[in-house]
Short mmCIF file of C-alpha atoms in Angstrom, two decimals:
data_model
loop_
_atom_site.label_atom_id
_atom_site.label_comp_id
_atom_site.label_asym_id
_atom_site.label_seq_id
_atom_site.Cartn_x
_atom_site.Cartn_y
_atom_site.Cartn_z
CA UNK I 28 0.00 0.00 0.00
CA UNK I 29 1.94 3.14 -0.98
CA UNK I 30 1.52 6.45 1.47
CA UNK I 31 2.26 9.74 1.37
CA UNK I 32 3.45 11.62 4.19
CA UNK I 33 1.05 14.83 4.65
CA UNK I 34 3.02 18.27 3.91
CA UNK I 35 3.46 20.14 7.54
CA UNK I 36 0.52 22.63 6.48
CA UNK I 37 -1.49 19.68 5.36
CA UNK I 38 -0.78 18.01 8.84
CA UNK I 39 -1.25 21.32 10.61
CA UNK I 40 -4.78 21.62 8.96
CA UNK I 41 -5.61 17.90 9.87
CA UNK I 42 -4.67 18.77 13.77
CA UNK I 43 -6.51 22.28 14.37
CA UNK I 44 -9.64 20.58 13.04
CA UNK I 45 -12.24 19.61 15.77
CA UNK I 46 -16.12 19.17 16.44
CA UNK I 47 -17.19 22.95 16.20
CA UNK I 48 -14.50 24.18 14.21
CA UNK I 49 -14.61 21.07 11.05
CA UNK I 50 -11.41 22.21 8.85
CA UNK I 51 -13.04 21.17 5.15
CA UNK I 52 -14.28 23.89 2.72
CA UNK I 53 -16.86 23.08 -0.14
CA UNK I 54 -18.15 24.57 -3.10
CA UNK I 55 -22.18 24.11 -4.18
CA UNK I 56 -22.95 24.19 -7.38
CA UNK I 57 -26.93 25.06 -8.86
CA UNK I 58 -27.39 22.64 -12.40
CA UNK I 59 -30.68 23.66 -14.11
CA UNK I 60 -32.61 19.95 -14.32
CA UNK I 61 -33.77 18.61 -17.75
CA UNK I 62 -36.14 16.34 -15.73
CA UNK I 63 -37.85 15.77 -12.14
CA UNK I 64 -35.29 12.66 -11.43
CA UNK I 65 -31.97 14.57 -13.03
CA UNK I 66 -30.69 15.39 -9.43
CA UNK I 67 -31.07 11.51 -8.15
CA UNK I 68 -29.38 10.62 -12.32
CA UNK I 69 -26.19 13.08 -10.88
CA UNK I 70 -26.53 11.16 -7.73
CA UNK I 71 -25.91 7.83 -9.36
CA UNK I 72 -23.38 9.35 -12.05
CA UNK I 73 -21.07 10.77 -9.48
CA UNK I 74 -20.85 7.69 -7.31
CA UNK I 75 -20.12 5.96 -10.46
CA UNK I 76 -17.27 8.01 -11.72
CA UNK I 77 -16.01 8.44 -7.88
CA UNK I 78 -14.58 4.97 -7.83
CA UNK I 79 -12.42 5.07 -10.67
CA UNK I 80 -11.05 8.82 -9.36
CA UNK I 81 -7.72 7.74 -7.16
CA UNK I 82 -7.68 10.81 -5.11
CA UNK I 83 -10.95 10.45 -4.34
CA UNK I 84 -9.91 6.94 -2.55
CA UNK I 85 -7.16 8.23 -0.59
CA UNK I 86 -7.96 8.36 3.54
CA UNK I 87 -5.39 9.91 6.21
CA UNK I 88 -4.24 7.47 8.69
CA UNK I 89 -1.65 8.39 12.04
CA UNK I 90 1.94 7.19 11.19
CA UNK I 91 4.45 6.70 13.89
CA UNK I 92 8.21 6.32 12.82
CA UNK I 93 10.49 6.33 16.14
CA UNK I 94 13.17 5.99 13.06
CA UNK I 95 12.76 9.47 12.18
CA UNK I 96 11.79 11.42 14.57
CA UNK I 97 10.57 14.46 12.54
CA UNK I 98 8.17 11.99 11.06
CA UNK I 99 7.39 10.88 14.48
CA UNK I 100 3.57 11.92 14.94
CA UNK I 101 2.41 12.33 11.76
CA UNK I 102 -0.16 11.85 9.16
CA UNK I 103 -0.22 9.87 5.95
CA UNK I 104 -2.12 9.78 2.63
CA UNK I 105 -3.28 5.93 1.48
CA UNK I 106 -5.57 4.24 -0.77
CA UNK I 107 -8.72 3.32 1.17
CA UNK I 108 -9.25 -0.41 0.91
CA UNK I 109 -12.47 -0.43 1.76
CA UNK I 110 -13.68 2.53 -0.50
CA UNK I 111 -17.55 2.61 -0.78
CA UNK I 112 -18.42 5.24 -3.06
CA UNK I 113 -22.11 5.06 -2.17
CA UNK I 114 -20.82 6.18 1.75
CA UNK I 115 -19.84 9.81 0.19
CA UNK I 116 -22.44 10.50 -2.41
CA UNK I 117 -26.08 11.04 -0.32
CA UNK I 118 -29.02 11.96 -2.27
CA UNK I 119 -31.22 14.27 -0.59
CA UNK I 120 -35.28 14.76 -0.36
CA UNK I 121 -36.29 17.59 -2.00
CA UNK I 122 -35.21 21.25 -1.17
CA UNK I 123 -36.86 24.83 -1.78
CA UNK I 124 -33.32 26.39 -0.26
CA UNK I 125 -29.93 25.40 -1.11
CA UNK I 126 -28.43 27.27 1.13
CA UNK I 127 -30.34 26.49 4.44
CA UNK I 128 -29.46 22.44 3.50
CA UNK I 129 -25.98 23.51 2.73
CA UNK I 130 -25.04 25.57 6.18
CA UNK I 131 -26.94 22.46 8.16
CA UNK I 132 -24.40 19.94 6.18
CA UNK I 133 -21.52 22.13 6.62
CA UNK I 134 -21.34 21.58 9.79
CA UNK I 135 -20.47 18.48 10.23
CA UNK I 136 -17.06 17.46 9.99
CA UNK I 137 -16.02 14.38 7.25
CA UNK I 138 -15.73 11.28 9.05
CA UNK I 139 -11.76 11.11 9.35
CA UNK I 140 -11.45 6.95 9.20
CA UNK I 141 -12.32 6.98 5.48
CA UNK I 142 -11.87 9.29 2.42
CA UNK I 143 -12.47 12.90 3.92
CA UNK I 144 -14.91 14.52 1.42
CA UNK I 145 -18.42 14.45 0.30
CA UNK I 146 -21.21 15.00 -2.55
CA UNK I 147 -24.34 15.74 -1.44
CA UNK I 148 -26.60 15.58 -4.23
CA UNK I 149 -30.26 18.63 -3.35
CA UNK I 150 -33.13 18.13 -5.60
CA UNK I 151 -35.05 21.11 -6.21
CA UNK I 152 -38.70 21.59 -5.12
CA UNK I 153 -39.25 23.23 -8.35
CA UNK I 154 -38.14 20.08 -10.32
CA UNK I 155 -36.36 22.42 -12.91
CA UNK I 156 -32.84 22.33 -10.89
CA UNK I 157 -31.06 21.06 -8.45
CA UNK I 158 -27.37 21.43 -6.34
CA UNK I 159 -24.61 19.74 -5.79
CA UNK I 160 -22.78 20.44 -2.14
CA UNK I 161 -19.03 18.91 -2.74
CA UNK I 162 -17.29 19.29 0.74
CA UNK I 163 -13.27 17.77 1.03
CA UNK I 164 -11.25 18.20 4.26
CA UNK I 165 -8.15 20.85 3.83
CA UNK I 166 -5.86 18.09 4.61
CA UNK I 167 -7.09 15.85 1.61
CA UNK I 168 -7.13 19.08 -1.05
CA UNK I 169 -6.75 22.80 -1.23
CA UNK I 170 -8.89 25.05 -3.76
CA UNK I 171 -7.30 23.73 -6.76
CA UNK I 172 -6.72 20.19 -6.20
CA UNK I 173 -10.78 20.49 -4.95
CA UNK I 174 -11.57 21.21 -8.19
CA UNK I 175 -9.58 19.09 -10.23
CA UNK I 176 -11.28 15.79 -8.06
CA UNK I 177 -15.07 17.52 -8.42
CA UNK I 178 -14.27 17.97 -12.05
CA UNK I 179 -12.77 14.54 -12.40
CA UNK I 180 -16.66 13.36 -11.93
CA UNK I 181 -18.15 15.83 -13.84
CA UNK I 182 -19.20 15.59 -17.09
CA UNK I 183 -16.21 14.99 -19.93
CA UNK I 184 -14.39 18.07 -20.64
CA UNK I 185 -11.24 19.82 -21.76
CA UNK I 186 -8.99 20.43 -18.82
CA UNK I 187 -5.26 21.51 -19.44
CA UNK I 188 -2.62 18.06 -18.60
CA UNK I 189 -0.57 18.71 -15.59
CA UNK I 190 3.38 18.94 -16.79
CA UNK I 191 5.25 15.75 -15.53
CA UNK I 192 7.17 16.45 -12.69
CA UNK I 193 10.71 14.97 -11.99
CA UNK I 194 11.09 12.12 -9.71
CA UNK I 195 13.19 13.11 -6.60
CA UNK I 196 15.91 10.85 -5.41
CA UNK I 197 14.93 8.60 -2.18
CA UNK I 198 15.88 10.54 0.73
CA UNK I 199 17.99 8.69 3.17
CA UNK I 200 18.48 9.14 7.20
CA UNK I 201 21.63 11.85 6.75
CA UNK I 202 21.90 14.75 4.21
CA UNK I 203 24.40 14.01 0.91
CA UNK I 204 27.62 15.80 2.64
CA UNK I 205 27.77 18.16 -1.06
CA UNK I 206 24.89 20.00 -0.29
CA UNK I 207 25.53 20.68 3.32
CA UNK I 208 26.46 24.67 2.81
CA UNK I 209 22.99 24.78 0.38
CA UNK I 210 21.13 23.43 3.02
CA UNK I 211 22.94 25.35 5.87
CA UNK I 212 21.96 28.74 3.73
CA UNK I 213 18.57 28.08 3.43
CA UNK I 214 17.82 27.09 6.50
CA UNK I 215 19.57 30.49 7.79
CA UNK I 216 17.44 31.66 5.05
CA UNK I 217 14.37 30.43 6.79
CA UNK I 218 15.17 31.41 10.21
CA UNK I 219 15.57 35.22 8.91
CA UNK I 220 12.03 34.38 6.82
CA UNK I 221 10.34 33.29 10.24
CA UNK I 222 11.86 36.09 12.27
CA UNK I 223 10.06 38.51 9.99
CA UNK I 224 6.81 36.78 9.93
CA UNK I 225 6.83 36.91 13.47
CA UNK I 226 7.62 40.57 13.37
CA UNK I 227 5.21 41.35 10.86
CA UNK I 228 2.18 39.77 12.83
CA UNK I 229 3.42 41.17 16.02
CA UNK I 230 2.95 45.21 14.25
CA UNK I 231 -0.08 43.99 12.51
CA UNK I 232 -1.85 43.58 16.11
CA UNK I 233 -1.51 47.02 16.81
CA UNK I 234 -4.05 49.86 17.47
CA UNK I 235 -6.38 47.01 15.52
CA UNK I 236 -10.13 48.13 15.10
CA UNK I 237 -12.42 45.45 14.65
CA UNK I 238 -15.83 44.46 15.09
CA UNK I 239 -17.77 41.83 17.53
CA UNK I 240 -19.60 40.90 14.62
CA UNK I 241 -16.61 39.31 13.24
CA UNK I 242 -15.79 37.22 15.99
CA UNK I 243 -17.40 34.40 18.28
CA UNK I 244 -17.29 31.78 20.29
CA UNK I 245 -17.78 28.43 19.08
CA UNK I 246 -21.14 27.31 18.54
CA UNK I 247 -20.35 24.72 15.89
CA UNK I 248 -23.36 25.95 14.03
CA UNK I 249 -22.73 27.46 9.94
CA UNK I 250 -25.17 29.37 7.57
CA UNK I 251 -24.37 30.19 4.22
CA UNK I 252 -25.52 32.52 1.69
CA UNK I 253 -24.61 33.14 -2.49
CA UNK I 254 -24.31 36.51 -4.46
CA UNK I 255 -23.81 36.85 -7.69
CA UNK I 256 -22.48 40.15 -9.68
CA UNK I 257 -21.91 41.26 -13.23
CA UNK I 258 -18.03 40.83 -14.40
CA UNK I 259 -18.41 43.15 -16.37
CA UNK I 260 -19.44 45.53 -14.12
CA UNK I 261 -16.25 45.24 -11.79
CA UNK I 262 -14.27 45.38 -14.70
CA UNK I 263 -16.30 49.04 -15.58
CA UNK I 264 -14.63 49.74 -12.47
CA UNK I 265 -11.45 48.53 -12.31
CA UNK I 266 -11.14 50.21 -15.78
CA UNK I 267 -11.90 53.50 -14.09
CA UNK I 268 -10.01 53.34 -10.92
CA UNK I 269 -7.24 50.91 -12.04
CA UNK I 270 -5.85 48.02 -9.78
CA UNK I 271 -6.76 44.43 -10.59
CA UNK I 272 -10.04 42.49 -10.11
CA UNK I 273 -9.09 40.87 -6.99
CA UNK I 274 -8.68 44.57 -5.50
CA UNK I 275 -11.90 45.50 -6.42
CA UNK I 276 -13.63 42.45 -5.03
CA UNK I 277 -12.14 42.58 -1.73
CA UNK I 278 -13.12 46.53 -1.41
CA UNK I 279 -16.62 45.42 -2.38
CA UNK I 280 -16.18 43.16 0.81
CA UNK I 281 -15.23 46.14 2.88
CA UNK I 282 -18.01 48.50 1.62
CA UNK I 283 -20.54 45.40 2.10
CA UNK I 284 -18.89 44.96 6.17
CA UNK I 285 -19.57 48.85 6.55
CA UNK I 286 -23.29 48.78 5.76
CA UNK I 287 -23.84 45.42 7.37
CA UNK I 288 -22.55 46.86 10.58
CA UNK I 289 -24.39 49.87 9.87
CA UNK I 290 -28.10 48.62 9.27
CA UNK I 291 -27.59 46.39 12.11
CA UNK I 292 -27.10 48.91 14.65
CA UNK I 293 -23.09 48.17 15.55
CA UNK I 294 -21.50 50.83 13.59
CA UNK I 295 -18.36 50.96 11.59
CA UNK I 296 -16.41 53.77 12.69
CA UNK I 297 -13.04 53.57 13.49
CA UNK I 298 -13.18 49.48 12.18
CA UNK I 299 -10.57 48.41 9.96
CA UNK I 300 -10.57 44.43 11.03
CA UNK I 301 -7.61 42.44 9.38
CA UNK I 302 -8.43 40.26 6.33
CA UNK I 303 -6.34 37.31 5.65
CA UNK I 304 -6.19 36.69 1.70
CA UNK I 305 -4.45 33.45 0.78
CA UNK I 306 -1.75 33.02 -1.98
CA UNK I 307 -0.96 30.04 -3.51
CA UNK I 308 2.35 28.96 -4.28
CA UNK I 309 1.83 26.29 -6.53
CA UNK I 310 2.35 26.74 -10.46
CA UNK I 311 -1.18 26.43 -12.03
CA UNK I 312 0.20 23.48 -14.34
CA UNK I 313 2.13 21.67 -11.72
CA UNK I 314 1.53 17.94 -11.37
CA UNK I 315 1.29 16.25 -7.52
CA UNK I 316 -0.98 18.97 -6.31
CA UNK I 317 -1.86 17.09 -3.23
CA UNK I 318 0.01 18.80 -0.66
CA UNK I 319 -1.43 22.55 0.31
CA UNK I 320 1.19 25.29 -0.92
CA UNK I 321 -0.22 29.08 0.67
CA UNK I 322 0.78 31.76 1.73
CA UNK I 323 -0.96 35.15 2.03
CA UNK I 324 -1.38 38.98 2.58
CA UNK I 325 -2.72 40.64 5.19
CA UNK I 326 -4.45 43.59 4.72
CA UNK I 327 -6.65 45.95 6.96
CA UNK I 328 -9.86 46.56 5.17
CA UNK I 329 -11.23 50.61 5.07
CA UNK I 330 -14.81 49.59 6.50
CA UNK I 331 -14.68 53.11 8.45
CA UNK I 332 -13.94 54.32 5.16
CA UNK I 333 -17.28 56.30 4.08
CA UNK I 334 -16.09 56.81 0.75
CA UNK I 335 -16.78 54.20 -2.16
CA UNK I 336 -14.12 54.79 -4.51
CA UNK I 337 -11.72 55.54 -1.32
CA UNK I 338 -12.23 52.16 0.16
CA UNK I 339 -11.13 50.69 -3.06
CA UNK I 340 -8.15 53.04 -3.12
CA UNK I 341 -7.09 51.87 0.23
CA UNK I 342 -7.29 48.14 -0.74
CA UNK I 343 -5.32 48.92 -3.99
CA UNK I 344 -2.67 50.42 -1.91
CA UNK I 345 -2.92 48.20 0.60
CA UNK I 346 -2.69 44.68 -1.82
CA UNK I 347 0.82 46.99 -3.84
CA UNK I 348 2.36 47.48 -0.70
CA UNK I 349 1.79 43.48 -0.30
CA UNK I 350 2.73 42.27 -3.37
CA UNK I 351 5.95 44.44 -3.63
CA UNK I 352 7.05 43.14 -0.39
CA UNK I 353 6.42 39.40 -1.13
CA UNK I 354 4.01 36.32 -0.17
CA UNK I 355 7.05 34.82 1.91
CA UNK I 356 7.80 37.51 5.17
CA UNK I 357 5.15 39.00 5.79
CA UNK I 358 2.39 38.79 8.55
CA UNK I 359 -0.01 37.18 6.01
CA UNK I 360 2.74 34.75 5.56
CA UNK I 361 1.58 32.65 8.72
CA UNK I 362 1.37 29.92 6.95
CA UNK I 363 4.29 29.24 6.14
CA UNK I 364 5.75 28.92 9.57
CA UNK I 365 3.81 25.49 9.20
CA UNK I 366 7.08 24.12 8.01
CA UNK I 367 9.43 24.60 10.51
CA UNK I 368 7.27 22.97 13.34
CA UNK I 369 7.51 18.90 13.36
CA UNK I 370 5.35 16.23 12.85
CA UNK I 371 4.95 15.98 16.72
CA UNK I 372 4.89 19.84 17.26
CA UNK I 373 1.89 19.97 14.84
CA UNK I 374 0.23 16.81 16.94
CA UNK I 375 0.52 18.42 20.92
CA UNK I 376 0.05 22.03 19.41
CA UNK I 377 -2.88 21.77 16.63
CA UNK I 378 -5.35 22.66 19.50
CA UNK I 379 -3.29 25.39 20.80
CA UNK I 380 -2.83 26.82 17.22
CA UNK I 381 -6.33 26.66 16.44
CA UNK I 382 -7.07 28.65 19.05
CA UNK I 383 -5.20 31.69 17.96
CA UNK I 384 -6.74 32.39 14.51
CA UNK I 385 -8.44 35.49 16.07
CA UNK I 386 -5.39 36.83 17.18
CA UNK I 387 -3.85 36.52 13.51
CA UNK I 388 -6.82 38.34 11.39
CA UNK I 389 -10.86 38.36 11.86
CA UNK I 390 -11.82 37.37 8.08
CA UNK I 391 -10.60 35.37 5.64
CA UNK I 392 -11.63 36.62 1.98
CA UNK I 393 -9.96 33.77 -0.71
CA UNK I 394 -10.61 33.10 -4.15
CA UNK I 395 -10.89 29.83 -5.61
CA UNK I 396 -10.13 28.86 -9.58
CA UNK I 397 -12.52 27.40 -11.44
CA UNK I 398 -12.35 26.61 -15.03
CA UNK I 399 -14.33 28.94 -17.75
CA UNK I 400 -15.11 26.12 -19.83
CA UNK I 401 -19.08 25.12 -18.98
CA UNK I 402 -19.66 22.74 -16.71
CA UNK I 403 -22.36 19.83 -16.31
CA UNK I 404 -23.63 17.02 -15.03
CA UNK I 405 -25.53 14.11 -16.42
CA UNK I 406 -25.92 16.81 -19.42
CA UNK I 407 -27.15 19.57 -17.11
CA UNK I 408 -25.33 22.69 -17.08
CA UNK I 409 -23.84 24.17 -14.14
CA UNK I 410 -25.53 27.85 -13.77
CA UNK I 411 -24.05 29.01 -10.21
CA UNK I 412 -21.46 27.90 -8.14
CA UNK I 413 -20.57 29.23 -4.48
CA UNK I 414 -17.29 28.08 -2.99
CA UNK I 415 -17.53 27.97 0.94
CA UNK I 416 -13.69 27.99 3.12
CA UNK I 417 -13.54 27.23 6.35
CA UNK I 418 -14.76 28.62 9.22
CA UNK I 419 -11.37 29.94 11.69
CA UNK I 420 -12.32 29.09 15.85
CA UNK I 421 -13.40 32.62 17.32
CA UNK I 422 -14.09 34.42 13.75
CA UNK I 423 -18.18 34.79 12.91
CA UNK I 424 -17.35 35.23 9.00
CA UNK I 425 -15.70 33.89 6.11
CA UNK I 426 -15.72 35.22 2.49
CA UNK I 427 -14.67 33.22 -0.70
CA UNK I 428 -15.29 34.32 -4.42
CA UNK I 429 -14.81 32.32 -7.86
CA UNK I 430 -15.40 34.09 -11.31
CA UNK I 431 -17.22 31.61 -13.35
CA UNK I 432 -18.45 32.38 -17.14
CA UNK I 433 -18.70 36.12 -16.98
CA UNK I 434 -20.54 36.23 -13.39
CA UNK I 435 -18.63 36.55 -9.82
CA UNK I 436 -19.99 34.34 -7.12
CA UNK I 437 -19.53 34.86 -3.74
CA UNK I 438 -19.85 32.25 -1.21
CA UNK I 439 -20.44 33.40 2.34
CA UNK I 440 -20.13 30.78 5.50
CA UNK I 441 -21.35 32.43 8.84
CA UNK I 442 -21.55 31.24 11.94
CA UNK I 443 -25.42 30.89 12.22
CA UNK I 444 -25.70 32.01 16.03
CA UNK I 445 -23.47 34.91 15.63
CA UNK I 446 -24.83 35.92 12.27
CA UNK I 447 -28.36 35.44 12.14
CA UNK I 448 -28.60 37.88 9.66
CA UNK I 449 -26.47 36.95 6.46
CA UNK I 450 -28.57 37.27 4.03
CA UNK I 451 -27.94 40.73 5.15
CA UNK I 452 -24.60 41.10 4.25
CA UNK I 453 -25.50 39.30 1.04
CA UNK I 454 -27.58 41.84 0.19
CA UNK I 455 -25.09 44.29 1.05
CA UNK I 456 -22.41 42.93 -1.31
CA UNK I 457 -25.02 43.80 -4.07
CA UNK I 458 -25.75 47.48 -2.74
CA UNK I 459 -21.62 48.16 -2.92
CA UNK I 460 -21.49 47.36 -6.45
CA UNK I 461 -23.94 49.49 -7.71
CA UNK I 462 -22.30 52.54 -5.51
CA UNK I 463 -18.90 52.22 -6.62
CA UNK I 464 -20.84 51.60 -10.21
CA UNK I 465 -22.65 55.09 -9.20
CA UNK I 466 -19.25 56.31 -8.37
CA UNK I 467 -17.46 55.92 -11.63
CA UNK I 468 -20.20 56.80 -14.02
CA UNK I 469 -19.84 60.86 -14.83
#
């Protein structure tokens, strides 16, 4: 049975995880139905196609090897032997809300003795469409490699091959004595990398200005909510104002924060909470994807900001200043620091580590890649698709955004006792487009 030893942030996602705080993030997709019995066809199709998908087969099992001890404690990747596709794809009864079915599903965490992910397969009430909630622990896949497994039982399409990567030498118990000075360099190299990190987040607590909305305690319960805007509307105003897409999406998220607050009687003077926006590190084309490669900015986002096209100013100055300086040293870096910890540290300290998401940023605002081809399943299209990231212990909110065929979809996961009200802030996200369209029309 061949194994893979899980990457330290892999192993650091698998040990933060626990009953209120599940560590797997999820995407649902909305396919319009060509018949009544089209979402239990999908059901059967993608339980089908599941079994002859190897990644989709792969569990995470403890390891223990006394005979290297920075192996000692951890986690492995390994074909499942007793693999029952039929376990992970669930047809449900009917639904008249997508949404309310997927925040009750998301909270429960993947069984961890088998194959960490999920389909869960929500017939419409209408009997013209129905959705498709794919959940898959951190551990097992990150955004990308989440979408190349839900694609892999999709219908047929065009994807791009991955480029073959080299094989790597077995690794013995002692480093080859030639590449001792390399390896002493980079380690120094890393050292001076986590010194800076740790600088970085240690300023970026400072004279912070958040918002109780944005944080909680545990209640282990999730909501979700789906917007969709125009592309070509942020692109009217990206076109105006300059910067990139991703700038003006994330300032949308700060204007939608600052009348959310607002209308709900907190207020959002003086807030500026600290969003944490992941960066991947791995080449788009790069084969192996298994193992998570992130690392991120950290930006404060102008919700006190009253000022449209000055919010999105900020975060364009804000996201330059980030870029210029690097994904690797800065505070948003966090991540990063996964690697110098051991197989053991990651074990005793997962809880401990957990714990102090709230101290590191209060919202995490990602996107995920998805293909532009068309999507579909059992021939029905895929018309809307909201990816959902995890929910951090002691933060209320999280905020993740795919562009899919000309449309932007944002997927929102609350939690649902702090947040009763996100279809709110939904609602919101829709209201800051159309100012900062207002804004930037003469």
């Amino acid at each position: 049975m061949i194994s893979d030893l899980l990457a330290p942030l892999d192993l650091a996602f698998w040990n933060i995880e626990s009953d209120r705080h599940p560590m797997h993030l999820g995407a649902l997709g909305v396919f319009a139905a060509h018949s009544p019995t089209a979402g239990a066809h999908a059901a059967d199709l993608l339980a089908a196609r599941a079994a002859a998908v190897p990644g989709l087969r792969m569990r995470i099992r403890d390891v223990w090897q006394p005979l290297a001890p920075l192996a000692f404690g951890g986690a492995a990747r390994e074909p499942a032997p007793d693999f029952e596709p039929l376990d992970h794809v669930l047809l449900h009864k009917p639904t008249a809300d997508f949404h309310s079915e997927a925040g009750r599903l998301m909270e429960r965490p993947l069984e961890r003795g088998r194959p960490p992910w999920e389909a869960h397969v929500l017939p419409g009430e209408d009997g013209v469409s129905f959705a498709v909630l794919f959940k898959f622990h951190h551990a097992l896949a990150d955004g990308l490699r989440a979408l190349m497994l839900a694609a892999a039982i999709m219908d047929p399409m065009d994807l791009p091959e991955p480029r073959p990567r080299p094989a790597e030498p077995p690794r013995g118990l002692f480093p080859d004595v030639r590449k001792l000075p390399g390896l002493v360099r980079g380690t120094l190299s890393d050292v001076g990398r986590a010194l800076d990190i740790g600088t970085s987040v240690a300023r970026a607590t400072l004279g912070v200005r958040s918002s109780p909305a944005l944080t909680s305690e545990p209640t282990g319960t999730r909501r979700t909510a789906g917007v969709i805007i125009d592309l070509d509307e942020v692109h009217v105003v990206r076109k105006t104002v300059g910067g990139t897409v991703n700038d003006v999406l994330i300032a949308v998220v700060a204007g939608a924060l600052r009348r959310w607050l607002d209308e709900r009687g907190d207020g959002s003077e003086g807030v500026s909470p600290r969003a944490l926006i992941p960066v991947s590190r791995r080449r788009p084309r790069t084969a192996h994807p298994q193992g998570n490669r992130l690392s991120g900015y950290l930006i404060r986002l102008p919700v006190d900001d009253p000022d449209p096209l000055g919010r999105l100013r900020a975060v364009r100055t804000a996201m330059d200043r980030n870029k210029d300086a690097g994904p690797n040293r800065g505070a948003g870096a966090v991540a990063l620091l996964a690697d110098h910890v051991p197989p053991l540290g990651h074990r005793l300290g997962g809880p401990v580590v957990g714990q102090a998401a709230r101290l590191l940023f209060d919202i995490l605002v990602t996107s995920v890649p998805l293909p532009s081809l068309g999507l579909k399943l059992g021939g029905c299209p895929l018309t809307e698709v909201y990816p959902f990231a995890p929910l951090a212990r002691g933060q209320a909110l999280a905020v993740a955004v795919s562009t899919y065929r000309g449309s932007v979809h944002y997927g929102l996961v609350a939690d649902a006792e702090a947040v009763p009200d996100l279809d709110l802030l939904a609602r919101s996200l829709t209201e800051e487009v159309r100012a900062l369209i207002t804004a930037c029309t003469p």
